[in-house]
XYZ file of C-alpha atoms in Angstrom:
648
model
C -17.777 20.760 8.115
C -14.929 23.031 9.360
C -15.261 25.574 6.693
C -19.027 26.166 8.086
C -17.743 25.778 11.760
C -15.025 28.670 11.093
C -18.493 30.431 9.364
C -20.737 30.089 12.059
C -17.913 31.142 14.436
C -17.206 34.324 12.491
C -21.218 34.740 11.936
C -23.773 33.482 14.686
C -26.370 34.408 13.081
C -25.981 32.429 9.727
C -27.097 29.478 11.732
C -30.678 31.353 11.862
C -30.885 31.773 7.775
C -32.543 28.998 5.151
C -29.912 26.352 3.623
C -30.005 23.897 1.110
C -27.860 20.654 1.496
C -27.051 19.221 -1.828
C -25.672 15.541 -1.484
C -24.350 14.310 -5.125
C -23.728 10.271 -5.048
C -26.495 9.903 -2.302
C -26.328 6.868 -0.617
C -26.581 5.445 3.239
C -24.036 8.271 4.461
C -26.124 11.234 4.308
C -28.590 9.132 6.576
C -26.577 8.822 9.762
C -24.612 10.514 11.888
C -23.067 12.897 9.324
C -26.484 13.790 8.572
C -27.696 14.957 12.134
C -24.209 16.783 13.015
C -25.480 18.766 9.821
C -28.692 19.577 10.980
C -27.912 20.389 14.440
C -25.196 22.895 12.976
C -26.720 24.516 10.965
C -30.046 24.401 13.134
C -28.653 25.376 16.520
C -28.611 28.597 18.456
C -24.900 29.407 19.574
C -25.361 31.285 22.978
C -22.133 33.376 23.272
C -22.353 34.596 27.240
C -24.090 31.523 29.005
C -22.284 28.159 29.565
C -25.010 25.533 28.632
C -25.589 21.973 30.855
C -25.271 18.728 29.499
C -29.151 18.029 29.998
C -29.360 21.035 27.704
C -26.733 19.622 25.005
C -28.889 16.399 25.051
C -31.935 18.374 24.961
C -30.422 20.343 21.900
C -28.794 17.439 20.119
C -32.533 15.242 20.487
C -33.894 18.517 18.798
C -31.431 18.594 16.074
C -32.383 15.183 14.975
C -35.972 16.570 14.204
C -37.041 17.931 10.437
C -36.329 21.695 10.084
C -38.493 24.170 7.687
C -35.188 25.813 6.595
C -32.885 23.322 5.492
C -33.913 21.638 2.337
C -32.198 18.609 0.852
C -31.125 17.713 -2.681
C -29.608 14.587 -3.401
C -28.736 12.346 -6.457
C -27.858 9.101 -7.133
C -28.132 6.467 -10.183
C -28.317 3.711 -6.971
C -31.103 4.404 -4.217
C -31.399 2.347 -1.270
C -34.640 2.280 1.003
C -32.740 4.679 3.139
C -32.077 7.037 0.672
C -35.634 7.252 -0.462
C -36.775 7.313 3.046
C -34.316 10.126 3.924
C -34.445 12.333 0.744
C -38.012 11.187 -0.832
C -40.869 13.436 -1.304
C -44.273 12.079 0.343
C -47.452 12.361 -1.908
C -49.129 14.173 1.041
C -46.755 16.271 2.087
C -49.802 17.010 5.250
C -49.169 13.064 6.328
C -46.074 12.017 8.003
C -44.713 8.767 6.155
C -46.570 5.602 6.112
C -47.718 2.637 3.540
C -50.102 4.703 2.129
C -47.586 7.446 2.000
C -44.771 6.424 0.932
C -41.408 9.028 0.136
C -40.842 9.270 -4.026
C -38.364 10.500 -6.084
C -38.974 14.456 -6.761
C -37.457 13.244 -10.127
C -36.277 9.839 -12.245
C -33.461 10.063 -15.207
C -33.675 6.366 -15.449
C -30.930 3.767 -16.750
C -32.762 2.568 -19.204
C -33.364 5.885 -20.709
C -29.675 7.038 -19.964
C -29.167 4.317 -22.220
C -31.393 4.908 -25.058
C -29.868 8.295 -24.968
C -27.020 8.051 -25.411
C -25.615 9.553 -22.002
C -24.672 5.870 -20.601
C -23.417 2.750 -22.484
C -25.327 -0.932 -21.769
C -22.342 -2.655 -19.846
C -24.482 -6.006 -19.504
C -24.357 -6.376 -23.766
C -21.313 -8.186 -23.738
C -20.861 -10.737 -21.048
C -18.779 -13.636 -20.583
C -18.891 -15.978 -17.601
C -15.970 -18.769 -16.833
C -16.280 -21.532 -14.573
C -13.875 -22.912 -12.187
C -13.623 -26.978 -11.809
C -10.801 -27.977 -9.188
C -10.070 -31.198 -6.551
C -8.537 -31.291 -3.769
C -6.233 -33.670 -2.201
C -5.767 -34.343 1.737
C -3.789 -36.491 4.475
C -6.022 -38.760 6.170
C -3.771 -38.530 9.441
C -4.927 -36.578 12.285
C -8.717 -36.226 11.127
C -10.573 -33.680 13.717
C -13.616 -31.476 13.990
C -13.796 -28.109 13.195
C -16.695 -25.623 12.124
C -18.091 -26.382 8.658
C -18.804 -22.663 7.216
C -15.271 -21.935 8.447
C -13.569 -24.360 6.495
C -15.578 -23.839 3.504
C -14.606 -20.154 3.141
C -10.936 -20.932 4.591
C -10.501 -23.629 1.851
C -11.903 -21.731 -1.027
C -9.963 -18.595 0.226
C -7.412 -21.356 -0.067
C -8.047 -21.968 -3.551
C -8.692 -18.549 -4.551
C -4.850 -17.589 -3.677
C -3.355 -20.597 -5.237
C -0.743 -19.221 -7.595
C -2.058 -21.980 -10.452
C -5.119 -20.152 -10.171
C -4.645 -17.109 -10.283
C -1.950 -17.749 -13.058
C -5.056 -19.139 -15.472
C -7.011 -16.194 -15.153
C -4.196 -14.012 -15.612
C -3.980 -15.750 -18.594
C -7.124 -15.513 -19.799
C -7.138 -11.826 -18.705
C -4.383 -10.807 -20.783
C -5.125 -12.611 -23.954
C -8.389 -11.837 -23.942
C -7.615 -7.663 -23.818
C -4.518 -8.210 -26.165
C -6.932 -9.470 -29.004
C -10.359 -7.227 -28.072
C -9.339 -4.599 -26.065
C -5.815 -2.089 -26.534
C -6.700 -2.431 -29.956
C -9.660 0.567 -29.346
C -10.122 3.909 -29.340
C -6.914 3.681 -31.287
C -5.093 2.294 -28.699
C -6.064 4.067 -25.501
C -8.602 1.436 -23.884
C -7.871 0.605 -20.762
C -9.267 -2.518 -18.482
C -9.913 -2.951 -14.507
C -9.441 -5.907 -12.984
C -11.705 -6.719 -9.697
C -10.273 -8.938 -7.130
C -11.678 -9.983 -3.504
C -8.896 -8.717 -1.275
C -6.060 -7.112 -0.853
C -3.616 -10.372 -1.465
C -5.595 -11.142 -4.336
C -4.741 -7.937 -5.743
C -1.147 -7.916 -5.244
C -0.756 -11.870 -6.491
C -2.753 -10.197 -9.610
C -0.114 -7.837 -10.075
C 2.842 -10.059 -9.796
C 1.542 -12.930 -11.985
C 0.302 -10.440 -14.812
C 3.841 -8.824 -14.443
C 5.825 -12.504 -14.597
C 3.048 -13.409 -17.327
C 3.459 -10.266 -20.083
C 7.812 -10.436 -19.118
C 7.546 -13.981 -19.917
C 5.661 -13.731 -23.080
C 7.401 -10.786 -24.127
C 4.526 -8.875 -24.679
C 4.181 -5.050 -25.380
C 0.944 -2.926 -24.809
C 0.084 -4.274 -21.317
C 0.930 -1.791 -18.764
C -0.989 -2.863 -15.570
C -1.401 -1.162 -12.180
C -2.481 -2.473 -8.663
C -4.268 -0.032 -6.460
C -4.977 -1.369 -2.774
C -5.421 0.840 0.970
C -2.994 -0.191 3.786
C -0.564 -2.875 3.173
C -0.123 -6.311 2.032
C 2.398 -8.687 4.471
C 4.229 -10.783 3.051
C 3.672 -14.929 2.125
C 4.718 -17.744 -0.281
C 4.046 -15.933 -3.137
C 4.483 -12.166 -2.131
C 8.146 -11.723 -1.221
C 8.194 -8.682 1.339
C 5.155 -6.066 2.762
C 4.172 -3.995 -0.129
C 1.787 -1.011 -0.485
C 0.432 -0.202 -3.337
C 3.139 2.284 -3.853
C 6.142 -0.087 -3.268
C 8.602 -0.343 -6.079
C 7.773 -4.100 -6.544
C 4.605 -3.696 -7.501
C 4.270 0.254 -9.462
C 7.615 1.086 -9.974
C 6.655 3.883 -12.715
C 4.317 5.167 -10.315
C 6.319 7.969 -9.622
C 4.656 9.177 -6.618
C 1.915 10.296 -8.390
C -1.982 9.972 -7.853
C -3.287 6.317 -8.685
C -6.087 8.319 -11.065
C -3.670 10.592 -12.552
C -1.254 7.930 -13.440
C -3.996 5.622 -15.068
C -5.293 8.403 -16.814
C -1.619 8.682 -19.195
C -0.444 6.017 -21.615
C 1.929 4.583 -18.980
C -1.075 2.335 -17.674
C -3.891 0.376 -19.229
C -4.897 -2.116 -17.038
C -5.600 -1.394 -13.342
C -6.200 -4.310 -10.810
C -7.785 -3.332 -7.699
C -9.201 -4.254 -4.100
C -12.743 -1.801 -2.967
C -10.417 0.950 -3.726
C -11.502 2.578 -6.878
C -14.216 -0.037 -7.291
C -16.878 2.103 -7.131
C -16.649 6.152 -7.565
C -14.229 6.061 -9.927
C -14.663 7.956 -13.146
C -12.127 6.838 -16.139
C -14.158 7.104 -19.427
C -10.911 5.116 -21.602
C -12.489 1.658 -19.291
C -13.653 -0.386 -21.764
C -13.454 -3.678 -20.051
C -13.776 -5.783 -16.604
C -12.315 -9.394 -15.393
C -14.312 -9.687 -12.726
C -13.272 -11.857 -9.753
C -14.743 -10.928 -6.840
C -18.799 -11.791 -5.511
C -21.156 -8.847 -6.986
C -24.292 -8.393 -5.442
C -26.757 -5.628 -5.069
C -26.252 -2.386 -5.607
C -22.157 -2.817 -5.093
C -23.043 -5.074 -8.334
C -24.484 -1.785 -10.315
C -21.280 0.765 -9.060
C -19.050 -1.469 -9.695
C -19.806 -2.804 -13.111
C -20.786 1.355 -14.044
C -17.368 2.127 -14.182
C -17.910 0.989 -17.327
C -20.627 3.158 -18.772
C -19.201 6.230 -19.166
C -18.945 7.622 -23.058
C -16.142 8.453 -25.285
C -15.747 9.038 -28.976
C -15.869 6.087 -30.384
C -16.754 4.081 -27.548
C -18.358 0.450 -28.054
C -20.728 -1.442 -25.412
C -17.749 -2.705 -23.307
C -16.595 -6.152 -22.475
C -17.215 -7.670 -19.103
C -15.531 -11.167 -18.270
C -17.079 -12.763 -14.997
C -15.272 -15.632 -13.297
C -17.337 -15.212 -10.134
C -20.872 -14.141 -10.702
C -23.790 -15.949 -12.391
C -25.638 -13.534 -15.522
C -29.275 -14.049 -13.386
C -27.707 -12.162 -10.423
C -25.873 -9.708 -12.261
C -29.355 -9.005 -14.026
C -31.185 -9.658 -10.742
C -29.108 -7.043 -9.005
C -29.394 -4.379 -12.071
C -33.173 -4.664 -12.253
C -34.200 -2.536 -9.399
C -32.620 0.475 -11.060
C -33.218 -0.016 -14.527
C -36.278 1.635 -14.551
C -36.957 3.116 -10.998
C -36.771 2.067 -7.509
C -39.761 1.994 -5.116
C -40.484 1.986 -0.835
C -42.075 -1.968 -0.541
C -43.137 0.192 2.641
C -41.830 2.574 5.326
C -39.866 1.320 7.980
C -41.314 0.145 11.184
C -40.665 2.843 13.534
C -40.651 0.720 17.019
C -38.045 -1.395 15.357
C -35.194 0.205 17.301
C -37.154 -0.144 20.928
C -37.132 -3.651 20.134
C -33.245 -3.700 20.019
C -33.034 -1.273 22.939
C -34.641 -4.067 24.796
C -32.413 -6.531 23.662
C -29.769 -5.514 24.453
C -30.704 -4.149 28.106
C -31.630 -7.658 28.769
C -28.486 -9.042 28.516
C -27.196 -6.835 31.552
C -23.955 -6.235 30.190
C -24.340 -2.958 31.547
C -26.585 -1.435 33.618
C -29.177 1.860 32.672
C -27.396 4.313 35.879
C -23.911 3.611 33.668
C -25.154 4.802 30.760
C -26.829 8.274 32.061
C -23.879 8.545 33.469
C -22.014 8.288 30.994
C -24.280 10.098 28.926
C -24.216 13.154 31.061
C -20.264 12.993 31.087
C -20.330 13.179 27.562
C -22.321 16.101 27.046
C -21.044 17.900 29.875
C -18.102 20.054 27.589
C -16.186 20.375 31.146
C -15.574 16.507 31.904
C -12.905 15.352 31.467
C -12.227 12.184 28.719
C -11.564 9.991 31.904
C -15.044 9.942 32.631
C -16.227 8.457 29.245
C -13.865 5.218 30.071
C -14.652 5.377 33.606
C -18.360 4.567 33.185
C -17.736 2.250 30.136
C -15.228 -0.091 32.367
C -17.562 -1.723 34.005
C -19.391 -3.344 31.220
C -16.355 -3.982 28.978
C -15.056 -6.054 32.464
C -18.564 -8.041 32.376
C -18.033 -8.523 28.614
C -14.896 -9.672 28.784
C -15.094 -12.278 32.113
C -18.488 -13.697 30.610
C -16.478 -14.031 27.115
C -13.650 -15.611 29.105
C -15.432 -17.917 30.834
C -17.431 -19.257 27.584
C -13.677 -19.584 25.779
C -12.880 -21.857 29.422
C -15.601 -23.720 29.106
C -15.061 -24.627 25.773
C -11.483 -25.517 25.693
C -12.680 -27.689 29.304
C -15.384 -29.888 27.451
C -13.431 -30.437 23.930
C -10.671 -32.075 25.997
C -13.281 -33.986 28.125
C -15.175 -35.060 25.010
C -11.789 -36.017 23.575
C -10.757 -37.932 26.684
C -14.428 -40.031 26.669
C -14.347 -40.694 22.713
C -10.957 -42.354 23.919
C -12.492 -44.092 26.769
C -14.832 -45.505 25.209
C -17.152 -43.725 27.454
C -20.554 -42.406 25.569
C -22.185 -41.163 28.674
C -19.322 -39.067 29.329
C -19.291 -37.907 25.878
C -22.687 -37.076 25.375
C -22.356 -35.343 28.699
C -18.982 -32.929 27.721
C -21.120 -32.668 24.054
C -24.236 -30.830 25.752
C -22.349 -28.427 27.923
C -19.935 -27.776 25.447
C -22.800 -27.186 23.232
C -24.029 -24.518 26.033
C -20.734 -22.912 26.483
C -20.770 -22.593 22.044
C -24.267 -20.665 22.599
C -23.019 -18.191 25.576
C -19.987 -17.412 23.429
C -22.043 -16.856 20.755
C -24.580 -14.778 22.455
C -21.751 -12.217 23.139
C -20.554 -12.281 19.575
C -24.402 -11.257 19.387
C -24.335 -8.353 21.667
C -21.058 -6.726 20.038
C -23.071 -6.816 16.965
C -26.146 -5.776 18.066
C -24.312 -2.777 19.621
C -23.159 -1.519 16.317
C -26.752 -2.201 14.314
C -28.539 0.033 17.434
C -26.323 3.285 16.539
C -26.455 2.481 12.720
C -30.362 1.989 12.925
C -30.833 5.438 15.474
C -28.885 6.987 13.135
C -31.034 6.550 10.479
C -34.587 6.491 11.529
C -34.047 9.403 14.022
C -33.696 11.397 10.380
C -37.003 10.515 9.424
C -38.857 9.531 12.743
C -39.561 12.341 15.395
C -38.599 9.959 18.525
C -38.058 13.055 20.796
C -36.802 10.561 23.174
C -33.512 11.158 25.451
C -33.260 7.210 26.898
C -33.046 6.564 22.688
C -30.036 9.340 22.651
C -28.093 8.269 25.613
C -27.791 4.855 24.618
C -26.902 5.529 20.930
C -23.835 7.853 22.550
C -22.529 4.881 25.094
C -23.106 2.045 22.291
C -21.036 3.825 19.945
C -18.390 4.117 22.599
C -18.827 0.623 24.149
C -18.925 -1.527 20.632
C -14.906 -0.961 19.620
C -13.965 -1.766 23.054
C -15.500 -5.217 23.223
C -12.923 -7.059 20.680
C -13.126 -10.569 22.154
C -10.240 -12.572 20.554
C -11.309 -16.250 19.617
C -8.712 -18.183 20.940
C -10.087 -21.011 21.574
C -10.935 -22.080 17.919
C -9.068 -24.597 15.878
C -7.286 -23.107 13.215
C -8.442 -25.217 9.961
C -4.528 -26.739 8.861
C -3.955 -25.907 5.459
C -0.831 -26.823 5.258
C -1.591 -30.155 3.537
C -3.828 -29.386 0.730
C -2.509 -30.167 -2.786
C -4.591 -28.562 -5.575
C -4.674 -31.717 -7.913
C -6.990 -31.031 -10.486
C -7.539 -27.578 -11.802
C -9.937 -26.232 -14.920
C -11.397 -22.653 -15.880
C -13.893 -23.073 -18.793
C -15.409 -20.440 -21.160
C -19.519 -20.918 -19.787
C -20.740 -18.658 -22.543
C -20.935 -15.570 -24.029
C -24.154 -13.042 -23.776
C -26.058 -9.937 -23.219
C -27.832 -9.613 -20.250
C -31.361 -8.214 -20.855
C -32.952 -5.620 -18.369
C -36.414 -4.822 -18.144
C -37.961 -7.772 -20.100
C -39.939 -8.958 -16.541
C -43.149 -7.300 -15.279
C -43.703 -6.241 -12.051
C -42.474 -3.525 -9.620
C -39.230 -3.691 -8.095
C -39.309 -2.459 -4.489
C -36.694 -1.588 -1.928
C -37.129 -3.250 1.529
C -37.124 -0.478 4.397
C -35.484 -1.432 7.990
C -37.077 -4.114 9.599
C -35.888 -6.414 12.688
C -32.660 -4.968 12.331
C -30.441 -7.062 15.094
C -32.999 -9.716 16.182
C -30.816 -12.395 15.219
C -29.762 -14.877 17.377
C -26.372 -16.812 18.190
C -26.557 -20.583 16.656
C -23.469 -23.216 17.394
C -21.750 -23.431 14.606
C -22.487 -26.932 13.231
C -19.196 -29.241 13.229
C -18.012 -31.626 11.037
C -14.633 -33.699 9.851
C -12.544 -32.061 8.102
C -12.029 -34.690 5.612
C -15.596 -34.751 4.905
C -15.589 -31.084 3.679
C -12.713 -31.672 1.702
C -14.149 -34.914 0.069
C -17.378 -33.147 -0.402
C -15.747 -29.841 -2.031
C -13.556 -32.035 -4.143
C -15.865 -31.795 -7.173
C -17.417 -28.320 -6.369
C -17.260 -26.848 -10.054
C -17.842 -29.548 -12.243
C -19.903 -29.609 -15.242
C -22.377 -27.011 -15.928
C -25.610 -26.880 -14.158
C -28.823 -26.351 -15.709
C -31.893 -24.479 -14.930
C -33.938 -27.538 -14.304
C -30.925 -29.179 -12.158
C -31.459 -26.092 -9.847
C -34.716 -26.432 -9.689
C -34.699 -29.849 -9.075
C -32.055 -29.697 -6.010
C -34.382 -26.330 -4.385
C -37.670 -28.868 -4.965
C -35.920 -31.615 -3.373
C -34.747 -30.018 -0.222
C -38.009 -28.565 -0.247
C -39.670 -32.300 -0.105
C -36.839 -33.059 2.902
C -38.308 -30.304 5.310
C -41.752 -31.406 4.512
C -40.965 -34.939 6.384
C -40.676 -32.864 9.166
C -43.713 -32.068 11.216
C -43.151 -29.400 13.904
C -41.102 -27.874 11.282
C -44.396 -27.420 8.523
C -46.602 -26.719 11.774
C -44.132 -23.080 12.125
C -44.589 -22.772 8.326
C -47.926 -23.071 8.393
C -48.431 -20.721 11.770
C -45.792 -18.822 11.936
C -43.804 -15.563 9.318
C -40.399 -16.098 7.491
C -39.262 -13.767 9.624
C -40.413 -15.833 12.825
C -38.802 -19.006 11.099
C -35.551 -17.626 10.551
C -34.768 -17.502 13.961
C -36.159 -20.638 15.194
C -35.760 -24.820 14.110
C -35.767 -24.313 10.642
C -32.960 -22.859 9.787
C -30.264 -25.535 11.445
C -32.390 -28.392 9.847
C -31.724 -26.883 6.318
C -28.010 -26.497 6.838
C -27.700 -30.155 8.060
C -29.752 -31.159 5.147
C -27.857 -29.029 2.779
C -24.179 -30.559 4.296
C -25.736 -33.766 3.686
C -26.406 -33.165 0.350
C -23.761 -32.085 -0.504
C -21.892 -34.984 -2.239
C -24.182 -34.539 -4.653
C -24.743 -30.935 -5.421
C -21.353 -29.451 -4.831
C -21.423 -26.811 -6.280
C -24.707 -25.300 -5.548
C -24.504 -26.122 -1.754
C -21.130 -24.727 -1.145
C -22.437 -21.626 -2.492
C -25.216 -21.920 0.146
C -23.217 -22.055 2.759
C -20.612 -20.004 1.678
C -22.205 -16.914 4.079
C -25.116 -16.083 5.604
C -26.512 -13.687 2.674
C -26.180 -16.960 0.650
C -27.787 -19.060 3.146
C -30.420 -16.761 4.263
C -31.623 -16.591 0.712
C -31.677 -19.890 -0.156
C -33.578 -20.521 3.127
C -36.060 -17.522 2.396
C -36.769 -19.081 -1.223
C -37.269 -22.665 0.354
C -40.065 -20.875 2.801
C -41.714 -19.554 -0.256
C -42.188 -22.961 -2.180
C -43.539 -24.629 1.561
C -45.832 -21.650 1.815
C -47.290 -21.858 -1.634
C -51.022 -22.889 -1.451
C -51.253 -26.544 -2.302
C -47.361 -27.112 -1.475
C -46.742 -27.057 -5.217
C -43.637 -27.359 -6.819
C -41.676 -24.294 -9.096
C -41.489 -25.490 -12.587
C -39.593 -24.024 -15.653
């Protein structure tokens, strides 16, 4: 961008030629904000002796968000999303603007599957292993209290996840398993990546693999840990580290994290997002995956592996995380090709322009305002804070007043469970139950802030809005969202303090390729749809003994096909004893349902099942994607003609 600036500056009237934009690795990027400053720059008309008004900025920048005849786009990319297709595709009738019946293509497809064949690309689903974890938990019974169940799960299993006698097994594991299969090839430069979930993951990684080889003695296992920012330190890491401190990459030598892997000094590089995906390093010829794959984070992440080299074998992927039908799941869409299910509904983002000016957090004469401040090149930066105070003060006194009200009815409810008193109790239960929704309505808002801009961004590229309102908001929501950062004092912090890891397991599951392209059927990518139309829920509470009784035996024995289908059917069978729940199935979309009784019956029912189904239901509820797909799949088998149930 600033070489073409300094180009434009020196030469007007380049902005007036034909250009072609090629985008290599095209992804969700080239579909937002980066992509309109480009088209308005290299669209626009710089007027050298006339100072131009803000109404004409706006004016200009709504323009520069429409298609231009001379700039074409190229883009490419092994991984398309909807967007990407929407942004970049080629419409059969190029006479037709986009629709169901004209849906944006590929001008060209190099598929996987014939990258394979070819030779160009090695199969990095031929040889995959998956481990399972099996661990209890132990826990005081003193001082039982309530606290929010999803937030325990994750904060317990993040618990477990860090537990040095964890991670020390897998380390194990790890560096057996490349000793004996892996530095052995292409004559002893294969190297291995090892993906964790965070950044303390990574580091603990690092240390234990370093105790773990010094403690065995071992030669040949050089590893490296390769993490942004910094790490702080904990029971296990000893001071703040970076991924350049001395603890962790002494031989590092202040050089480049690719360079250095790329020499014999390192073979085995652990990392944290960074270097997950984008990263090209042909000598990779195996992955210990610990980390959640899914979609097309799933596909970049396990390609680091495909690259060719002399002598290069299908690599070796270990998976202590993922199960092989999501992996394959995930890979499918690309195997072949990716397709539009169907264009994305343009009046999508009025509906969350209306949303969110019915909350009244601010008010429409703010945002012109600010608006016209911020395209007005003389105002000063004052003025953009000025006009945002006022709802930032409404955000944060309503926000305030929810985190009162809570703290006010959890001591009242605590003072009438003492008491004895169950009017009083249900009384401080209902308004604290209120004061939960207002809180969470806020939370909302904030996020509903950021999916407006990220949505306008988008569609603006392929939708010819011509609409100012749509423009001035998108400018003050990008400015207003990192200002409302509400800080959650008022939760309970779930006390981990007492947990003792008492029983601990990691089993080989099996070994297997994972075959691609063996279903029929098109695979479709879903377009933007009711982006932000969710709505704030309570968060449902319950003991904190209960969740660690009921996660005691999460990973235990293997679980078959047939038990999954079983536990889906049966919670299926559950929601069917409930009337004016099947009456919305029966009258209403999955979309509709979503958002209304259905989905708070399913996580009671799915907490109260979970004493038997460990496993399988604190993977339900470990987030929402989880949840939300396991809810979506539950829909499908009520809304099956005859309410039959899935067989194998």
């Amino acid at each position: 961008f600033l070489a073409l600036f300094e180009a434009l500056d020196k030469r007007p009237d380049l902005a007036r030629g034909h250009f072609a934009v090629i985008a290599d690795e095209a992804h969700s990027s080239q579909t937002g904000a980066s992509a309109a400053k480009l088209k308005a720059l290299l669209g626009a008309d710089f007027p050298e002796d006339r100072e131009i008004s803000a109404e004409e900025m706006l004016d200009a920048v709504v323009q520069g968000r429409q298609a231009s005849e001379r700039i074409s786009y190229y883009a490419f990319t092994a991984t398309p999303k909807a967007r990407t297709l929407e942004m970049f595709g080629r419409c059969p009738d190029s006479t037709r603007p986009q629709a169901d019946d004209n849906k944006p293509e590929p001008f060209h497809v190099y598929s996987m599957r014939q990258a394979i064949e070819e030779g160009f690309i090695l199969d990095v689903l031929q040889n995959y292993i998956t481990y399972k974890t099996a661990w209890k938990l132990a826990h005081p019974d003193a001082d039982v209290k309530e606290v929010e169940a999803r937030k325990a799960s994750s904060k317990i299993a993040r618990w477990v996840r860090l537990h040095p006698y964890n991670i020390s097994q897998k380390v194990e594991v790890i560096v057996e398993h490349f000793r004996a299969n892996v530095v052995k090839l292409l004559d002893g430069r294969a190297k291995a990546m090892v993906v964790t979930g965070s950044r303390p993951e990574a580091v603990r990684y690092h240390l234990a693999m370093q105790q773990y080889v010094k403690d065995k003695g071992y030669e040949g296992v050089y590893p490296l840990v390769a993490f942004s920012g910094t790490v702080g330190p904990d029971e296990a890491i000893p001071e703040e580290v970076s991924e350049t401190s001395r603890l962790l990459n002494p031989e590092l030598r202040g050089r480049d994290h690719r360079d250095a892997f790329n020499t014999d000094d390192f073979n085995v590089m652990i990392v944290a997002d960074k270097f997950q995906t984008g990263f090209d390093q042909p000598l990779l010829c195996a992955m210990y995956v610990d980390k959640k794959l899914q979609g097309v984070d799933c596909v970049q992440t396990l390609s680091r592996l495909n690259r060719t080299f002399p002598g290069k074998e299908p690599p070796f992927v270990l998976d202590f995380f993922n199960d092989t039908e999501e992996v394959r799941e995930a890979f499918e869409p690309y195997y072949n090709t990716a397709e539009l299910s169907k264009v994305s509904d343009p009046n999508v983002i009025y509906d969350m322009m209306r949303k969110l000016n019915e909350t009244q957090i601010y008010h429409w004469y703010e945002v012109e305002s600010f608006s016209e401040a911020f395209f007005d090149s003389k105002a000063p930066a004052s003025k953009l804070k000025y006009w945002c105070q006022p709802a930032q003060d409404r955000f944060r006194k309503r926000y305030q007043s929810a985190v009162e009200q809570i703290r006010t009815w959890q001591e009242e409810k605590r003072r009438a469970g003492e008491a004895g008193d169950d009017n009083g109790r249900k009384r401080a239960e209902h308004e604290l139950k209120e004061a939960g929704e207002l809180r969470d309505e806020l939370d909302m808002f904030r996020s509903d802030l950021k999916s407006f801009t990220r949505t306008y961004e988008f569609l603006s590229q392929v939708i010819d809005y011509d609409d100012h309102d749509l423009e001035r908001l998108n400018v003050f929501a990008r400015h207003l969202h990192p200002l409302l950062r509400p800080s959650r004092l008022e939760e309970e912090e779930v006390d981990l303090s007492e947990l003792q890891l008492t029983h601990y397991r990691l089993q080989k599951q099996r070994k297997s390729a994972i075959r691609l392209g063996e279903e029929d059927g098109e695979h479709t990518l879903d377009p933007v749809s009711d982006v932000g139309s969710g709505k704030a829920r309570d968060p449902k509470k319950v003991l904190l003994d209960e969740i660690i009784q009921k996660l005691n035996d999460l990973f235990g024995s293997e679980i078959k096909d047939q038990d999954k289908l079983n536990w889906v059917n049966g919670l299926a069978d559950r929601i069917r004893r409930e009337d004016s729940v099947m009456q919305q199935v029966a009258t209403h979309t999955p979309e509709q349902m979503m958002h209304g009784r259905y989905p708070k019956l399913l996580e009671k029912l799915l907490l109260d099942s979970m004493q038997d189904n460990e496993q399988m239901t604190t993977k339900a509820l470990e987030n929402d994607e989880n949840f939300h797909s396991l809810a979506r799949l539950i829909l499908t088998l009520l809304q099956e003609a005859g309410q039959h149930e899935v067989t194998k």
